[in-house]
PDB file of C-alpha atoms (C1' of nucleotides) in Angstrom:
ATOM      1  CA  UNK Y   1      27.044 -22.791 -64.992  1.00  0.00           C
ATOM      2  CA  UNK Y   2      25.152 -24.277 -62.174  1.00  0.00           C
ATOM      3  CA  UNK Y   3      24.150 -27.108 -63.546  1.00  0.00           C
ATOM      4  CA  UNK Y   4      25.935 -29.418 -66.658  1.00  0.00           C
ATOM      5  CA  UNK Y   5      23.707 -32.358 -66.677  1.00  0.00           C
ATOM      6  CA  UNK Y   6      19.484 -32.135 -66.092  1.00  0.00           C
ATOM      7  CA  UNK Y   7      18.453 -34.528 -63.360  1.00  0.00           C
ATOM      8  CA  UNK Y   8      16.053 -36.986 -64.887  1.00  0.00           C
ATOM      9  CA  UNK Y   9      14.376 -40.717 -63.866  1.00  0.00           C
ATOM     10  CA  UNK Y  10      17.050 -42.648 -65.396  1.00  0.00           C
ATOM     11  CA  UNK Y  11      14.498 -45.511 -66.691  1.00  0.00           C
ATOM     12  CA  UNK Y  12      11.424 -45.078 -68.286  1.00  0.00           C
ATOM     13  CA  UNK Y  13       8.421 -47.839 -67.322  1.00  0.00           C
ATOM     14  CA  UNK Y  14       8.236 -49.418 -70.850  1.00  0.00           C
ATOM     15  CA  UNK Y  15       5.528 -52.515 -69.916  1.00  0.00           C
ATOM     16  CA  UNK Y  16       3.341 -50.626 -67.052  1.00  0.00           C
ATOM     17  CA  UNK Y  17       0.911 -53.222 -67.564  1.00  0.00           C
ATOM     18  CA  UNK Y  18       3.131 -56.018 -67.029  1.00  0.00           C
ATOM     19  CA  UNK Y  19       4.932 -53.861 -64.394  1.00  0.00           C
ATOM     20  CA  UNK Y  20       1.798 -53.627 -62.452  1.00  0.00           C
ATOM     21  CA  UNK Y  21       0.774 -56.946 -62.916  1.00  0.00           C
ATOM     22  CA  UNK Y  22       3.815 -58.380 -61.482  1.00  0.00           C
ATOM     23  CA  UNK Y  23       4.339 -55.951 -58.327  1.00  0.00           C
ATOM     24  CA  UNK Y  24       0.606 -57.342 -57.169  1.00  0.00           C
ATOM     25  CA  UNK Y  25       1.752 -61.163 -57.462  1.00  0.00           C
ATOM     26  CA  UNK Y  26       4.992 -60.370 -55.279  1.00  0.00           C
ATOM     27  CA  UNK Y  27       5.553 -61.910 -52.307  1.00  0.00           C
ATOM     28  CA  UNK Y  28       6.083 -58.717 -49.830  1.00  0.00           C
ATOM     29  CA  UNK Y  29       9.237 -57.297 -48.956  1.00  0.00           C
ATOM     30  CA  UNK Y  30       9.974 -58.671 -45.579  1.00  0.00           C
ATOM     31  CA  UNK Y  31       9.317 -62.028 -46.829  1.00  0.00           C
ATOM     32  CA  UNK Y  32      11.802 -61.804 -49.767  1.00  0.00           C
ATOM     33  CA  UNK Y  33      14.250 -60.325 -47.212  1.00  0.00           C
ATOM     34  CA  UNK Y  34      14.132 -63.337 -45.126  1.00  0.00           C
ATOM     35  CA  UNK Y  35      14.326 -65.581 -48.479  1.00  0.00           C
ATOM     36  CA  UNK Y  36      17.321 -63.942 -49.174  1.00  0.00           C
ATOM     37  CA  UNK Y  37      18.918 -64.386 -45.355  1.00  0.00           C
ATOM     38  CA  UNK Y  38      18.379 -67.787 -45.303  1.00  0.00           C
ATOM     39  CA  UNK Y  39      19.906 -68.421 -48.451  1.00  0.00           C
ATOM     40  CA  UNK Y  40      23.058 -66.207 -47.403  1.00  0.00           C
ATOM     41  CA  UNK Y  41      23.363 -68.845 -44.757  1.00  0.00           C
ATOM     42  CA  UNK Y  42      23.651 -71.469 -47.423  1.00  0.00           C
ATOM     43  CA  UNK Y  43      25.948 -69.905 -49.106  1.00  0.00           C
ATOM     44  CA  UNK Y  44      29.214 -70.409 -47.334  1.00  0.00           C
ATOM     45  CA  UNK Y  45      30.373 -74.025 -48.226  1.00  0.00           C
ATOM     46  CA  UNK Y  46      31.864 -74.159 -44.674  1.00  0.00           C
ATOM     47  CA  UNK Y  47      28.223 -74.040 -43.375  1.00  0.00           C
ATOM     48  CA  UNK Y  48      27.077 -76.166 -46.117  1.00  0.00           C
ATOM     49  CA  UNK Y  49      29.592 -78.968 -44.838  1.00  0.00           C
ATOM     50  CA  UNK Y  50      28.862 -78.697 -41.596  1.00  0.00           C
ATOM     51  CA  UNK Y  51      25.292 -79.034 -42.349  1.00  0.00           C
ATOM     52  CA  UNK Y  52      25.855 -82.034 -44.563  1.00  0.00           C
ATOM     53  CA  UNK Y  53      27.743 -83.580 -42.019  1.00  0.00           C
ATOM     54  CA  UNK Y  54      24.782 -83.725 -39.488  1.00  0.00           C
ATOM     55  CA  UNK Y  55      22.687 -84.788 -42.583  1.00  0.00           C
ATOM     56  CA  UNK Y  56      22.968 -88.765 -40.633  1.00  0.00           C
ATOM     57  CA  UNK Y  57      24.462 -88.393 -37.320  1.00  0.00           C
ATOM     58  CA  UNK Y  58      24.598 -85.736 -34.282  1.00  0.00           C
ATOM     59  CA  UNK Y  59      28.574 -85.011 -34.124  1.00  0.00           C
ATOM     60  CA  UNK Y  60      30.483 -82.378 -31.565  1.00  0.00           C
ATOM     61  CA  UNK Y  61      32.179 -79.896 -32.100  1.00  0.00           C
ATOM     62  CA  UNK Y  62      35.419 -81.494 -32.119  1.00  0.00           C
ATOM     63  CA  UNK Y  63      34.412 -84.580 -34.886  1.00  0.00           C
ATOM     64  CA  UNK Y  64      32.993 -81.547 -36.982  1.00  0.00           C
ATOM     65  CA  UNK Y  65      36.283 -79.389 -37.377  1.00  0.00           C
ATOM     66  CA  UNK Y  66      38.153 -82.902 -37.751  1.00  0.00           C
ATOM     67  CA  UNK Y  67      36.195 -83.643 -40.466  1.00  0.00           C
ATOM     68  CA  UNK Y  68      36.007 -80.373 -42.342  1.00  0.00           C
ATOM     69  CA  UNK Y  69      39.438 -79.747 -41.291  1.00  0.00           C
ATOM     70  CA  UNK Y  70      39.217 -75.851 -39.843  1.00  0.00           C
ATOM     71  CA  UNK Y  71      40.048 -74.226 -36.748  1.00  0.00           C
ATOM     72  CA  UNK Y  72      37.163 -75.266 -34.043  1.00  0.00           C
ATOM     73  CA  UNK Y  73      37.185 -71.634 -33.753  1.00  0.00           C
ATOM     74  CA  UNK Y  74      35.804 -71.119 -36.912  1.00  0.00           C
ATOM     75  CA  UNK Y  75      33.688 -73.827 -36.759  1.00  0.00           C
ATOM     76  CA  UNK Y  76      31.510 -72.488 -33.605  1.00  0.00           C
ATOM     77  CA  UNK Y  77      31.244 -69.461 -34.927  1.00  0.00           C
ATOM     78  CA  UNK Y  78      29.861 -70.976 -38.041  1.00  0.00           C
ATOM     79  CA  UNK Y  79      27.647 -72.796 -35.918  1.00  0.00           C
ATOM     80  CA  UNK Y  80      26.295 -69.956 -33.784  1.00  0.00           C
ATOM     81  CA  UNK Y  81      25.144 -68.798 -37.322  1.00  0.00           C
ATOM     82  CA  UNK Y  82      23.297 -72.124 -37.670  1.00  0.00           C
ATOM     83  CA  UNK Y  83      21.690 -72.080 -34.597  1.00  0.00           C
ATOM     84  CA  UNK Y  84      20.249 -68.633 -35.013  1.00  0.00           C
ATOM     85  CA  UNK Y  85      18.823 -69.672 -38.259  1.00  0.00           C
ATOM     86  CA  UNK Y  86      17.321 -72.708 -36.774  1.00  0.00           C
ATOM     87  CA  UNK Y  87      18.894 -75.017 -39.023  1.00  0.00           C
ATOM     88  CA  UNK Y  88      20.488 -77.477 -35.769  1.00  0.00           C
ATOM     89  CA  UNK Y  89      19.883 -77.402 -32.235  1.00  0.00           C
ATOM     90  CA  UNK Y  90      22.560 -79.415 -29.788  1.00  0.00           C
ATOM     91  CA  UNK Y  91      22.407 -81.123 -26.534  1.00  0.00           C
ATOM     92  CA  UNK Y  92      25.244 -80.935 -23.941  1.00  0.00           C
ATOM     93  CA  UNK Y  93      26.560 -84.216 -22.095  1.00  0.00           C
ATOM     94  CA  UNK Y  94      29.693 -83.012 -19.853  1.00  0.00           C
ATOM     95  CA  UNK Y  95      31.840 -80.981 -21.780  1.00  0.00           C
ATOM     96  CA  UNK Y  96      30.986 -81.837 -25.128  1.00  0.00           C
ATOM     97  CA  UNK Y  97      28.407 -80.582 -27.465  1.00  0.00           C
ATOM     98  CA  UNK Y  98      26.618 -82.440 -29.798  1.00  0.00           C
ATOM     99  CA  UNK Y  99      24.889 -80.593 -32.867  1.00  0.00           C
ATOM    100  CA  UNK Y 100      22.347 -81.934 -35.243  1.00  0.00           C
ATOM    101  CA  UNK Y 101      19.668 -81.106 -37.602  1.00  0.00           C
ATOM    102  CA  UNK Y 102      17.092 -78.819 -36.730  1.00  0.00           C
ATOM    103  CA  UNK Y 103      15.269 -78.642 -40.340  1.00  0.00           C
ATOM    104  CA  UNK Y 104      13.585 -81.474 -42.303  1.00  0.00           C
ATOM    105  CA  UNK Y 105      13.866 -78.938 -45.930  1.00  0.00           C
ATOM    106  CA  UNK Y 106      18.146 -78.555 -45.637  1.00  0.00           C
ATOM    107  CA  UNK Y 107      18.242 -81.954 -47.783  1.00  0.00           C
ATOM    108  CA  UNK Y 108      15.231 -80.686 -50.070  1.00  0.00           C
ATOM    109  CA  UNK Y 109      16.477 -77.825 -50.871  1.00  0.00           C
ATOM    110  CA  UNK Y 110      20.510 -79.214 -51.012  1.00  0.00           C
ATOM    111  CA  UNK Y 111      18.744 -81.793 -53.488  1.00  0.00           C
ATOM    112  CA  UNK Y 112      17.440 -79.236 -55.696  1.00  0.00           C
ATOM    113  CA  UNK Y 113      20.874 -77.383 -55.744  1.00  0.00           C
ATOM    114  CA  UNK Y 114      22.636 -80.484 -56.824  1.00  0.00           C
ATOM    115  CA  UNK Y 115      20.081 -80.876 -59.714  1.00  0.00           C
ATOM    116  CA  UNK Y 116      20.584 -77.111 -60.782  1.00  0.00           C
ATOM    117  CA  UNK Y 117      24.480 -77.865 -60.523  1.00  0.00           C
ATOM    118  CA  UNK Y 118      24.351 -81.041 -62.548  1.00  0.00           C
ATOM    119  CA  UNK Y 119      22.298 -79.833 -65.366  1.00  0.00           C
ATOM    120  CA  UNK Y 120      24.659 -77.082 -66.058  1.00  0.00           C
TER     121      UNK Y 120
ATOM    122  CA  UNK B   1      62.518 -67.020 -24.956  1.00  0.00           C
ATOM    123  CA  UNK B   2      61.668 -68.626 -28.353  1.00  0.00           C
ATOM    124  CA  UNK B   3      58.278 -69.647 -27.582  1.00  0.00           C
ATOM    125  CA  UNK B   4      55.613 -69.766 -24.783  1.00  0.00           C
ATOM    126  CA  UNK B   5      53.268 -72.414 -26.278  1.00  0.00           C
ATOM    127  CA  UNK B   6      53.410 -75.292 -27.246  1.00  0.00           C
ATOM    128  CA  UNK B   7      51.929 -75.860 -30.652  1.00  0.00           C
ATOM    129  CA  UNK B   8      49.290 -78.599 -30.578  1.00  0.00           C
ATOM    130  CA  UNK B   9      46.868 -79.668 -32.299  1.00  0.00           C
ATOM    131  CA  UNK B  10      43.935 -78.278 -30.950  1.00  0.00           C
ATOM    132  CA  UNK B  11      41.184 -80.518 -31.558  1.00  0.00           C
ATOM    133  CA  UNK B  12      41.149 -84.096 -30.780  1.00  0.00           C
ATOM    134  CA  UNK B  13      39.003 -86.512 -32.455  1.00  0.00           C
ATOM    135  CA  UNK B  14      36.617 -88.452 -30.120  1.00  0.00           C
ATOM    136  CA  UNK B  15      33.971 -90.217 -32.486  1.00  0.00           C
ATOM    137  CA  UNK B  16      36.579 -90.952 -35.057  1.00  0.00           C
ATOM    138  CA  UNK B  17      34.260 -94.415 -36.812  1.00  0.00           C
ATOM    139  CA  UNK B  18      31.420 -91.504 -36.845  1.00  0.00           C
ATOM    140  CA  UNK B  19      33.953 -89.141 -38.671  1.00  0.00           C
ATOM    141  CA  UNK B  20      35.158 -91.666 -41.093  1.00  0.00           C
ATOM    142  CA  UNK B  21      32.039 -92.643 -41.611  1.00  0.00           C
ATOM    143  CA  UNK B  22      30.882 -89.564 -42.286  1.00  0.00           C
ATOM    144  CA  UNK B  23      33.742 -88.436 -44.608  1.00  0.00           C
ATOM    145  CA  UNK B  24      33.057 -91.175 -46.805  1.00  0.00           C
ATOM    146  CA  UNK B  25      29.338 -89.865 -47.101  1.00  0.00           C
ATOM    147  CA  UNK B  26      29.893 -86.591 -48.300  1.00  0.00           C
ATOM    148  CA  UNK B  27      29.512 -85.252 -51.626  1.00  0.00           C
ATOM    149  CA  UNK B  28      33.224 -84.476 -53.146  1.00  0.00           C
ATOM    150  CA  UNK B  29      34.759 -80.654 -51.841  1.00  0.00           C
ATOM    151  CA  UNK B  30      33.693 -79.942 -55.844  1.00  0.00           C
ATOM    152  CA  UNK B  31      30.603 -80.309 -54.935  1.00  0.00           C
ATOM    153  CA  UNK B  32      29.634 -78.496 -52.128  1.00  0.00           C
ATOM    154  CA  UNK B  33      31.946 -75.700 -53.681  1.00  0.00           C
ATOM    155  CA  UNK B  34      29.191 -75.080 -56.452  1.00  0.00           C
ATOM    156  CA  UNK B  35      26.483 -75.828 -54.011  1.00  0.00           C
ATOM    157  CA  UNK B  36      27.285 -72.801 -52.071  1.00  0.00           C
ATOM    158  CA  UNK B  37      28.092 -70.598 -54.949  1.00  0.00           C
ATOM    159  CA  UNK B  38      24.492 -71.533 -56.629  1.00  0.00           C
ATOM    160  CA  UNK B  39      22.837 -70.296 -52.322  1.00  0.00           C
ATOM    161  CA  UNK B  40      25.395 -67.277 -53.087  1.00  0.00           C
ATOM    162  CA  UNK B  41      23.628 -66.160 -55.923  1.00  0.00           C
ATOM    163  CA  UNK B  42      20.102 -66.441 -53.950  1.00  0.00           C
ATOM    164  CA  UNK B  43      21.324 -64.931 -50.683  1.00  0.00           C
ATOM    165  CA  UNK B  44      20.564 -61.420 -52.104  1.00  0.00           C
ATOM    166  CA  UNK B  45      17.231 -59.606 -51.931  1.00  0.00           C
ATOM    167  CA  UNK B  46      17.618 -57.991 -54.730  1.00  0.00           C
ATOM    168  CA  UNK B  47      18.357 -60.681 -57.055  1.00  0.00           C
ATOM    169  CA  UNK B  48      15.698 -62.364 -55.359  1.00  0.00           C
ATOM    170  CA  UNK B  49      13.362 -59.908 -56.679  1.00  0.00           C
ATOM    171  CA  UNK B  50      14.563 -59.738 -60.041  1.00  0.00           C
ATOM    172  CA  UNK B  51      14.242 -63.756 -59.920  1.00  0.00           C
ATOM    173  CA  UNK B  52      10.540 -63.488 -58.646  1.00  0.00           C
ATOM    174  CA  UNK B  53      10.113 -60.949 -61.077  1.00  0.00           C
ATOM    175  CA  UNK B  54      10.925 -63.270 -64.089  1.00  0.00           C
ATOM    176  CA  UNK B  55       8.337 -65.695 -62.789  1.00  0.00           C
ATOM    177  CA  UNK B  56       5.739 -65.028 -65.087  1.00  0.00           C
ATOM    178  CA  UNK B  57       6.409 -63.143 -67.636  1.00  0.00           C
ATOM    179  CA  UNK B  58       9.673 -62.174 -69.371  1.00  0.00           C
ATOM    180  CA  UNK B  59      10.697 -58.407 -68.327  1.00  0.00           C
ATOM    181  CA  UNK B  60      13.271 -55.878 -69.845  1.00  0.00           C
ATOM    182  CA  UNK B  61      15.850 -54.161 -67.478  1.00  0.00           C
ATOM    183  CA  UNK B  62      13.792 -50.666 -67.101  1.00  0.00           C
ATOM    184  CA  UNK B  63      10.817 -52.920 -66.194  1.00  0.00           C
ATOM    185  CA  UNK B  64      12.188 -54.686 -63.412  1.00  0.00           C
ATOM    186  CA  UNK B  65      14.575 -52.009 -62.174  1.00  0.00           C
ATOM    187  CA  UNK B  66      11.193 -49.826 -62.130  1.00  0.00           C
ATOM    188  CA  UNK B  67       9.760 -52.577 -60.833  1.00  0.00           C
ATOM    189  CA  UNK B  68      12.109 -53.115 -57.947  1.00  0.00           C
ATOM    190  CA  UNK B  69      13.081 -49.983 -57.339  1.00  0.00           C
ATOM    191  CA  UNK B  70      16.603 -49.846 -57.800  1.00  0.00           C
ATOM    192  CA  UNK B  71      19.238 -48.236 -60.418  1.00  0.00           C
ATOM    193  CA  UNK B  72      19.495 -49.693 -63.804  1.00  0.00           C
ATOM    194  CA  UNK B  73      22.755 -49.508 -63.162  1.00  0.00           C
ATOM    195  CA  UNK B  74      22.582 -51.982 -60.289  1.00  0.00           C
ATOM    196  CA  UNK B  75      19.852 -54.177 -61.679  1.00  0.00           C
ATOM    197  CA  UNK B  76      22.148 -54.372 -64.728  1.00  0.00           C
ATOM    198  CA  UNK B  77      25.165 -55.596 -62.781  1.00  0.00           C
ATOM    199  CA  UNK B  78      23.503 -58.401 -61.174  1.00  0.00           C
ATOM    200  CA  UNK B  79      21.827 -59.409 -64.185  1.00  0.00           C
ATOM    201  CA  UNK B  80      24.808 -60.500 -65.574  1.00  0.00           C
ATOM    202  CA  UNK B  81      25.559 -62.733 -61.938  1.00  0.00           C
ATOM    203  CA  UNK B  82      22.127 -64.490 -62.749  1.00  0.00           C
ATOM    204  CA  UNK B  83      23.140 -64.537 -66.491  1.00  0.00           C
ATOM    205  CA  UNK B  84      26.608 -66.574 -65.298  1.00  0.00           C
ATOM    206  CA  UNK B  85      24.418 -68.439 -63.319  1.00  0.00           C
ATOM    207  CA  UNK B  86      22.635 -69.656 -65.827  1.00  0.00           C
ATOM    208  CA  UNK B  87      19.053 -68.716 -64.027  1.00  0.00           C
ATOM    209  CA  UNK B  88      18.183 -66.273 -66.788  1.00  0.00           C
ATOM    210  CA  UNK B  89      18.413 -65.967 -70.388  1.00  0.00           C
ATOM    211  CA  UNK B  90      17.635 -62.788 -72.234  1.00  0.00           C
ATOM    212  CA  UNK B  91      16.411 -61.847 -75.724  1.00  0.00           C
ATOM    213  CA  UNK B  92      17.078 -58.449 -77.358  1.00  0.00           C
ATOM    214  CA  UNK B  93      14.374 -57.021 -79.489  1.00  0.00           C
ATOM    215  CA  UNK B  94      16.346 -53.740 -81.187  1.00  0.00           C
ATOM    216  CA  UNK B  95      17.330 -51.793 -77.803  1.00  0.00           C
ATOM    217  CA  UNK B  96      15.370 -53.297 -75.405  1.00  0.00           C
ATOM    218  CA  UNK B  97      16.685 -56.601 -73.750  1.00  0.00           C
ATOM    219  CA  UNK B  98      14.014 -59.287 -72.456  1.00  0.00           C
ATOM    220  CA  UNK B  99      14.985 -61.145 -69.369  1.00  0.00           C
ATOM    221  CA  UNK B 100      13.390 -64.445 -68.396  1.00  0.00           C
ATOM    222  CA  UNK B 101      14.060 -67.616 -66.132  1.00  0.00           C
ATOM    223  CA  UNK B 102      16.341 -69.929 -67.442  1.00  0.00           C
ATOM    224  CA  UNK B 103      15.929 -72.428 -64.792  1.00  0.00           C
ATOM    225  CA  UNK B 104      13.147 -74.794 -63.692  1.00  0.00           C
ATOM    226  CA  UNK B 105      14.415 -75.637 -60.025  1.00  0.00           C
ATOM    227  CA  UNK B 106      14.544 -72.002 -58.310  1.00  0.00           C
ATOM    228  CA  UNK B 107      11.007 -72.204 -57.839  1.00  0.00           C
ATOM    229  CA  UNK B 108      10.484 -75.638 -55.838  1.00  0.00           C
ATOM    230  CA  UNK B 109      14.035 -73.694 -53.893  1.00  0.00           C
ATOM    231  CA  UNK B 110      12.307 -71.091 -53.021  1.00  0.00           C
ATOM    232  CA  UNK B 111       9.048 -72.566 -52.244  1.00  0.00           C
ATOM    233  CA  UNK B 112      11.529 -75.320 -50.149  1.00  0.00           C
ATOM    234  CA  UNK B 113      13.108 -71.838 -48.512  1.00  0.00           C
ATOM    235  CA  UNK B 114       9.618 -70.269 -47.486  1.00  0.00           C
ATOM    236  CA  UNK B 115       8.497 -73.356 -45.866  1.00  0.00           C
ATOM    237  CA  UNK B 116      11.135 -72.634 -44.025  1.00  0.00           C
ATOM    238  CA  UNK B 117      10.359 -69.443 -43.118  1.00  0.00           C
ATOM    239  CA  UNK B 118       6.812 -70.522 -41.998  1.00  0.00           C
ATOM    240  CA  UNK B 119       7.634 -72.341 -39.609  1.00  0.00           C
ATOM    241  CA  UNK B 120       9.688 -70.364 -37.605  1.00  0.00           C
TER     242      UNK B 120
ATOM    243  C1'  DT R   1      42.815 -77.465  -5.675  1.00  0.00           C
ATOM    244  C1'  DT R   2      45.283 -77.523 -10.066  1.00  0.00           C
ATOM    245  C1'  DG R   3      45.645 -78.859 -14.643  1.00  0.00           C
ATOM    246  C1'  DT R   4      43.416 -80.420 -18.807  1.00  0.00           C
ATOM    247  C1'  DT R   5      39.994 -80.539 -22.260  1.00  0.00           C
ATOM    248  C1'  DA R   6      35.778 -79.017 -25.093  1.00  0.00           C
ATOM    249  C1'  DT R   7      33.534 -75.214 -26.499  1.00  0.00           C
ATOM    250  C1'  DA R   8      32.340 -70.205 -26.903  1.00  0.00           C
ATOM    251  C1'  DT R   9      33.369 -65.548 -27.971  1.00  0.00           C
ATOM    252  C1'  DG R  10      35.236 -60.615 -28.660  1.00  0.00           C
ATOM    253  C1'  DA R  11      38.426 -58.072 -31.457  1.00  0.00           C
ATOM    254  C1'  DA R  12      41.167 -57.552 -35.433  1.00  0.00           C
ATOM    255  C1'  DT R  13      42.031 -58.369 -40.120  1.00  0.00           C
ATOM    256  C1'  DA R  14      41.745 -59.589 -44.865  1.00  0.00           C
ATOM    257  C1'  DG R  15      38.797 -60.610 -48.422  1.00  0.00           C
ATOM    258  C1'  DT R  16      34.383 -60.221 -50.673  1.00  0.00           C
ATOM    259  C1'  DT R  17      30.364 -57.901 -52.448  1.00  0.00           C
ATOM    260  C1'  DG R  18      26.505 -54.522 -53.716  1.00  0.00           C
ATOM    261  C1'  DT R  19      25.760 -50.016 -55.146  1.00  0.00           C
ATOM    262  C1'  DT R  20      26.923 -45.707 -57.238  1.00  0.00           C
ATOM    263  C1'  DC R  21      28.966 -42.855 -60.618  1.00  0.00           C
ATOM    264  C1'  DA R  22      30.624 -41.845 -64.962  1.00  0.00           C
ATOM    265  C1'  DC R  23      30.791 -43.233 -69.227  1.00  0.00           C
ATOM    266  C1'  DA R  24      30.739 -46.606 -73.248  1.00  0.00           C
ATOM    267  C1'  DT R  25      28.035 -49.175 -76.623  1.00  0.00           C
ATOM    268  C1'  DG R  26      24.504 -49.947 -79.713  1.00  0.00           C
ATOM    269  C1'  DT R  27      19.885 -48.916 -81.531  1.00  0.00           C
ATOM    270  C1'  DT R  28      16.223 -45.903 -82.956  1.00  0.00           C
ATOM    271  C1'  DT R  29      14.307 -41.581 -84.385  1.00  0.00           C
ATOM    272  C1'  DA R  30      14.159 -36.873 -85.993  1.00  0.00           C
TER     273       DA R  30
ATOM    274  C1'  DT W   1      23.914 -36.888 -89.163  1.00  0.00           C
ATOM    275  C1'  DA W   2      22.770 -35.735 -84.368  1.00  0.00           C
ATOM    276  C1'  DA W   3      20.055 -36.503 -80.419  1.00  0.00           C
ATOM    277  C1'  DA W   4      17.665 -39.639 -77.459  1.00  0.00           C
ATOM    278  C1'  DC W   5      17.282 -43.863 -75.237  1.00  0.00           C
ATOM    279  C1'  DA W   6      18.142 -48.792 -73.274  1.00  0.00           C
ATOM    280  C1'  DT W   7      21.574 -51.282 -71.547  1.00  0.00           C
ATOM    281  C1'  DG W   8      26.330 -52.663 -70.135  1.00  0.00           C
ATOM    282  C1'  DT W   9      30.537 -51.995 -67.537  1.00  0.00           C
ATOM    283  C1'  DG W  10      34.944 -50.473 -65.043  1.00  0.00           C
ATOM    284  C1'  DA W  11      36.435 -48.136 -60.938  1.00  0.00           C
ATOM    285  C1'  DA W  12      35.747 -46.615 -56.333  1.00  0.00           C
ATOM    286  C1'  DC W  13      33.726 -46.984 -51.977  1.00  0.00           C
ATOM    287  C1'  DA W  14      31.265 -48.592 -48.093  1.00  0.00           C
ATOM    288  C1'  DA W  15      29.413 -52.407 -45.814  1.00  0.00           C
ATOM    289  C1'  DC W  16      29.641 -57.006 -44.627  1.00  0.00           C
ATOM    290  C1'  DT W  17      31.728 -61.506 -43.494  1.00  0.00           C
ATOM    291  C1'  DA W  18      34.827 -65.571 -42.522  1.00  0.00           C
ATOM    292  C1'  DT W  19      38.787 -66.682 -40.258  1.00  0.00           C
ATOM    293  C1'  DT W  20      42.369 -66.173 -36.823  1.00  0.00           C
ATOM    294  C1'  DC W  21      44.119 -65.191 -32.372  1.00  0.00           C
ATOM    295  C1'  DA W  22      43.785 -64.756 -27.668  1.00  0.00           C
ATOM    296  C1'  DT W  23      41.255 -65.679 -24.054  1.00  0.00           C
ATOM    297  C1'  DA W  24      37.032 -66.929 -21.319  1.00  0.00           C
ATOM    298  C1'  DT W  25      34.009 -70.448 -19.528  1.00  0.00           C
ATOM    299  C1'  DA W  26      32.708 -74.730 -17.867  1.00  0.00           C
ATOM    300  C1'  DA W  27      33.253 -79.553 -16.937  1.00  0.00           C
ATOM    301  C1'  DC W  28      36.140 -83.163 -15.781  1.00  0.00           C
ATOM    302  C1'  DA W  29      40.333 -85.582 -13.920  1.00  0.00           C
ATOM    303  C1'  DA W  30      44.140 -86.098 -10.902  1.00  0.00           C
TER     304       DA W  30
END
DNA sequence: TTGTTATATGAATAGTTGTTCACATGTTTA
DNA sequence: TAAACATGTGAACAACTATTCATATAACAA
């Protein structure tokens, strides 16, 4: 027996018209893709605190894993992350680094996550 | 030798009224918790599809895995992520099950998330 | 210069996650 | 009833990711 099972498209397209319909009013791949990575970056609540705690002031490095309360380690890796994304941008002065904000839609779109959370 | 180094703590804190400050300002651990499980959900292109899918129109699994062009199987799995989510709700007409947003905010997200992408 | 401090980073590791595969469930149709 | 079909789901696997550890870098202080 060469063969127990026949090979076969394992979905049948029930609602072509809708189908069709809906593939033309789709954003294009690449542009979902980089929905989707920015969202990732959201979804860490270690980034998500560090980005809330820029929401009012610049802070270093140092004041950030104080407040969070994780390695510094961990933190500026987090925020390498951050910066690649855009999301905060830092000045130096001496030795210390101060991070803040890069992105006026973090709070937006934080404020419309709260409203999802509270409603459910 | 017991040990070489001295354990200390390796982070002073510098800006300690901007860190109290601070730490009185953000939203309870709870909080950002669910925050970045809700971004979890949405850092996934694939359940950002099936999301942008239901934008419109309601759709049944083969639909959108057709659609999408990805296993039933796999469509199916994250369907029940959104499901716990509470982003979609689904109707079942005999066999077929009906899929369709269950959430007013993840369109002003991702419209808040693209304006992100635009600009950089 | 030497030591100290603030930050960055590569490697390793443990934990998480998305997909696939095989199969179960439930519904319809012949 | 048996076959066909739409969907759901557990297990396994591969890929990814967050943290830790050790150490590097760079600026300052003594």
């Amino acid at each position: 027996m060469i063969k127990e099972k026949v090979v076969k498209c394992e979905c049948t397209i029930i609602h072509n018209d809708i189908v069709e319909k809906t593939r033309k009013e789709m954003p294009k791949d690449e542009t979902l893709y980089d929905l989707a990575e920015i969202f990732k970056i959201f979804g860490d609540s270690t980034r998500i605190k560090i980005l809330y705690s820029l929401f009012k002031n610049e802070m270093c490095v140092c004041d950030i894993s104080a407040l969070i309360g994780t390695t510094q380690s961990a933190i500026s890796h987090q925020l390498r992350l951050l910066k690649q994304a855009k999301l905060v941008k830092y000045r130096k002065d001496g030795k210390i680094v101060y991070y803040s904000l890069d992105d006026s839609h973090v709070k937006s779109i934080f404020n419309e996550g709260l409203r999802h959370i509270e409603e459910n």
